[in-house]
Tab-separated table of C-alpha atoms and ligand atoms in Angstrom:
chain	number	residue	atom	x	y	z
A	132	UNK	CA	0.000	0.000	0.000
A	133	UNK	CA	1.244	3.432	-0.874
A	134	UNK	CA	1.958	5.671	2.069
A	135	UNK	CA	-0.427	8.369	0.880
A	136	UNK	CA	-3.174	5.843	0.596
A	137	UNK	CA	-2.485	4.657	4.118
A	138	UNK	CA	-2.873	8.254	5.314
A	139	UNK	CA	-6.181	8.556	3.512
A	140	UNK	CA	-7.367	5.383	5.182
A	141	UNK	CA	-6.462	6.717	8.613
A	142	UNK	CA	-8.481	9.869	7.884
A	143	UNK	CA	-11.408	7.777	6.612
A	144	UNK	CA	-11.284	5.513	9.628
A	145	UNK	CA	-11.546	8.438	12.044
A	146	UNK	CA	-14.519	9.754	10.100
A	147	UNK	CA	-16.375	6.485	9.942
A	148	UNK	CA	-15.597	5.426	13.474
A	149	UNK	CA	-14.695	8.465	15.562
A	150	UNK	CA	-13.347	7.435	18.945
A	151	UNK	CA	-13.925	10.618	20.908
A	152	UNK	CA	-17.077	12.093	19.424
A	153	UNK	CA	-19.843	12.792	21.919
A	154	UNK	CA	-20.759	14.662	25.032
A	155	UNK	CA	-18.534	14.620	28.089
A	156	UNK	CA	-20.011	14.458	31.602
A	157	UNK	CA	-19.119	17.550	33.636
A	158	UNK	CA	-16.318	18.922	31.466
A	159	UNK	CA	-13.995	21.494	33.028
A	160	UNK	CA	-13.369	23.357	29.786
A	161	UNK	CA	-15.666	23.747	26.793
A	162	UNK	CA	-14.828	25.785	23.712
A	163	UNK	CA	-16.426	26.040	20.302
A	164	UNK	CA	-14.219	26.386	17.256
A	165	UNK	CA	-15.517	27.416	13.851
A	166	UNK	CA	-13.854	27.513	10.459
A	167	UNK	CA	-16.263	29.631	8.395
A	168	UNK	CA	-14.334	29.163	5.156
A	169	UNK	CA	-15.346	25.488	5.108
A	170	UNK	CA	-18.227	25.261	7.569
A	171	UNK	CA	-16.363	23.160	10.133
A	172	UNK	CA	-17.874	23.597	13.571
A	173	UNK	CA	-16.692	21.748	16.671
A	174	UNK	CA	-17.206	22.060	20.400
A	175	UNK	CA	-14.333	20.607	22.351
A	176	UNK	CA	-14.783	19.483	25.949
A	177	UNK	CA	-11.952	18.578	28.300
A	178	UNK	CA	-11.603	17.283	31.819
A	179	UNK	CA	-8.523	18.517	33.668
A	180	UNK	CA	-7.211	17.144	36.942
A	181	UNK	CA	-4.065	18.512	38.564
A	182	UNK	CA	-2.939	20.018	35.284
A	183	UNK	CA	-3.426	16.792	33.332
A	184	UNK	CA	-6.044	16.207	30.635
A	185	UNK	CA	-7.877	13.138	31.897
A	186	UNK	CA	-10.636	12.959	29.294
A	187	UNK	CA	-11.893	14.724	26.202
A	188	UNK	CA	-14.661	14.638	23.637
A	189	UNK	CA	-16.036	16.822	20.873
A	190	UNK	CA	-19.313	17.335	19.093
A	191	UNK	CA	-19.880	19.035	15.781
A	192	UNK	CA	-19.685	18.584	12.077
A	193	UNK	CA	-17.505	19.451	9.151
A	194	UNK	CA	-15.315	18.072	6.421
A	195	UNK	CA	-13.382	14.819	6.698
A	196	UNK	CA	-10.075	16.529	7.435
A	197	UNK	CA	-11.423	18.685	10.257
A	198	UNK	CA	-13.247	15.819	11.917
A	199	UNK	CA	-10.433	13.283	11.596
A	200	UNK	CA	-7.951	15.836	12.861
A	201	UNK	CA	-9.898	16.663	16.018
A	202	UNK	CA	-10.528	12.968	16.708
A	203	UNK	CA	-6.799	12.202	16.449
A	204	UNK	CA	-5.976	15.249	18.519
A	205	UNK	CA	-8.210	14.236	21.437
A	206	UNK	CA	-6.764	10.732	21.274
A	207	UNK	CA	-3.271	12.157	21.666
A	208	UNK	CA	-3.775	14.633	24.466
A	209	UNK	CA	-5.629	12.411	26.944
A	210	UNK	CA	-3.133	11.644	29.702
A	211	UNK	CA	-0.885	14.569	28.816
A	212	UNK	CA	-0.235	17.684	30.849
A	213	UNK	CA	-1.601	20.996	29.634
A	214	UNK	CA	1.928	22.102	28.750
A	215	UNK	CA	2.593	18.953	26.709
A	216	UNK	CA	-0.712	19.362	24.873
A	217	UNK	CA	0.025	23.013	24.054
A	218	UNK	CA	3.449	22.001	22.769
A	219	UNK	CA	1.900	19.286	20.572
A	220	UNK	CA	-0.535	21.831	19.150
A	221	UNK	CA	2.420	24.038	18.237
A	222	UNK	CA	4.155	21.117	16.566
A	223	UNK	CA	1.032	20.131	14.643
A	224	UNK	CA	0.361	23.660	13.414
A	225	UNK	CA	4.021	24.061	12.506
A	226	UNK	CA	3.873	20.849	10.483
A	227	UNK	CA	0.711	21.907	8.661
A	228	UNK	CA	2.226	25.293	7.835
A	229	UNK	CA	5.369	23.592	6.571
A	230	UNK	CA	7.545	25.255	9.231
A	231	UNK	CA	8.316	22.023	11.096
A	232	UNK	CA	9.655	19.226	8.938
A	233	UNK	CA	12.092	17.271	11.129
A	234	UNK	CA	11.122	13.649	11.545
A	235	UNK	CA	11.393	13.526	15.299
A	236	UNK	CA	8.877	16.348	15.777
A	237	UNK	CA	6.502	14.905	13.226
A	238	UNK	CA	6.720	11.442	14.769
A	239	UNK	CA	5.756	12.936	18.132
A	240	UNK	CA	2.360	13.618	16.554
A	241	UNK	CA	1.749	9.914	16.062
A	242	UNK	CA	-1.338	9.344	13.862
A	243	UNK	CA	-1.866	13.059	13.348
A	244	UNK	CA	1.337	13.038	11.277
A	245	UNK	CA	-0.846	11.451	8.610
A	246	UNK	CA	-2.210	14.931	7.894
A	247	UNK	CA	1.161	16.375	6.937
A	248	UNK	CA	0.310	16.514	3.216
A	249	UNK	CA	-2.295	19.144	4.056
A	250	UNK	CA	0.594	21.613	3.915
A	251	UNK	CA	0.341	21.295	0.132
A	252	UNK	CA	-3.379	22.111	0.252
A	253	UNK	CA	-3.636	25.718	1.488
A	254	UNK	CA	-7.438	25.695	1.366
A	255	UNK	CA	-7.537	22.861	3.893
A	256	UNK	CA	-5.055	24.199	6.421
A	257	UNK	CA	-7.757	25.815	8.548
A	258	UNK	CA	-9.725	22.549	8.519
A	259	UNK	CA	-6.752	20.578	9.817
A	260	UNK	CA	-5.738	23.009	12.552
A	261	UNK	CA	-9.245	23.821	13.856
A	262	UNK	CA	-9.301	21.250	16.671
A	263	UNK	CA	-5.687	21.880	17.666
A	264	UNK	CA	-6.060	25.621	17.665
A	265	UNK	CA	-9.217	25.361	19.771
A	266	UNK	CA	-7.457	23.066	22.250
A	267	UNK	CA	-4.492	25.419	22.565
A	268	UNK	CA	-6.773	28.418	23.015
A	269	UNK	CA	-8.854	26.794	25.760
A	270	UNK	CA	-5.807	25.595	27.701
A	271	UNK	CA	-4.076	28.961	27.464
A	272	UNK	CA	-7.238	30.931	28.222
A	273	UNK	CA	-9.378	28.677	30.434
A	274	UNK	CA	-11.433	31.718	31.496
A	275	UNK	CA	-12.846	31.818	27.956
A	276	UNK	CA	-13.582	28.098	27.790
A	277	UNK	CA	-17.145	28.130	29.076
A	278	UNK	CA	-19.189	27.582	25.934
A	279	UNK	CA	-22.305	25.427	25.930
A	280	UNK	CA	-22.434	22.004	24.343
A	281	UNK	CA	-25.341	21.830	21.940
A	282	UNK	CA	-27.426	18.694	22.182
B	369	ZN	ZN1	-13.084	21.732	6.473
């Protein structure tokens, strides 16, 4: 199987069978992220205990890239400290913008590295970074992370 095809399959898999989609019981932080240029709309919910992300889910809708990206992102940050998650967001956004290309950094993104070709698709960059940007924003500005989760 070609590598690019494998990446596409990972994206498809997260769309067909999202692992972290749904509503979280008593989340500590909730923030909505919208990408108007594509219509991607997510609401990310996180549970934080002693500075560690102990659980996370999202609701919303959007294109395959936005939804797969947020699903992979939540998968990666559960169990990580806020600082580690913020750092990962920086690495992911750097990769998507083509500013971070070293293998070690990209490997630290695990499955989310499968979205690296998005850097050649400028119109999809905002789709790919939506979940990560929202996560970074809510961890850095928890006072703003009090949105409502729509049923
Ligand atoms: Zn999109």
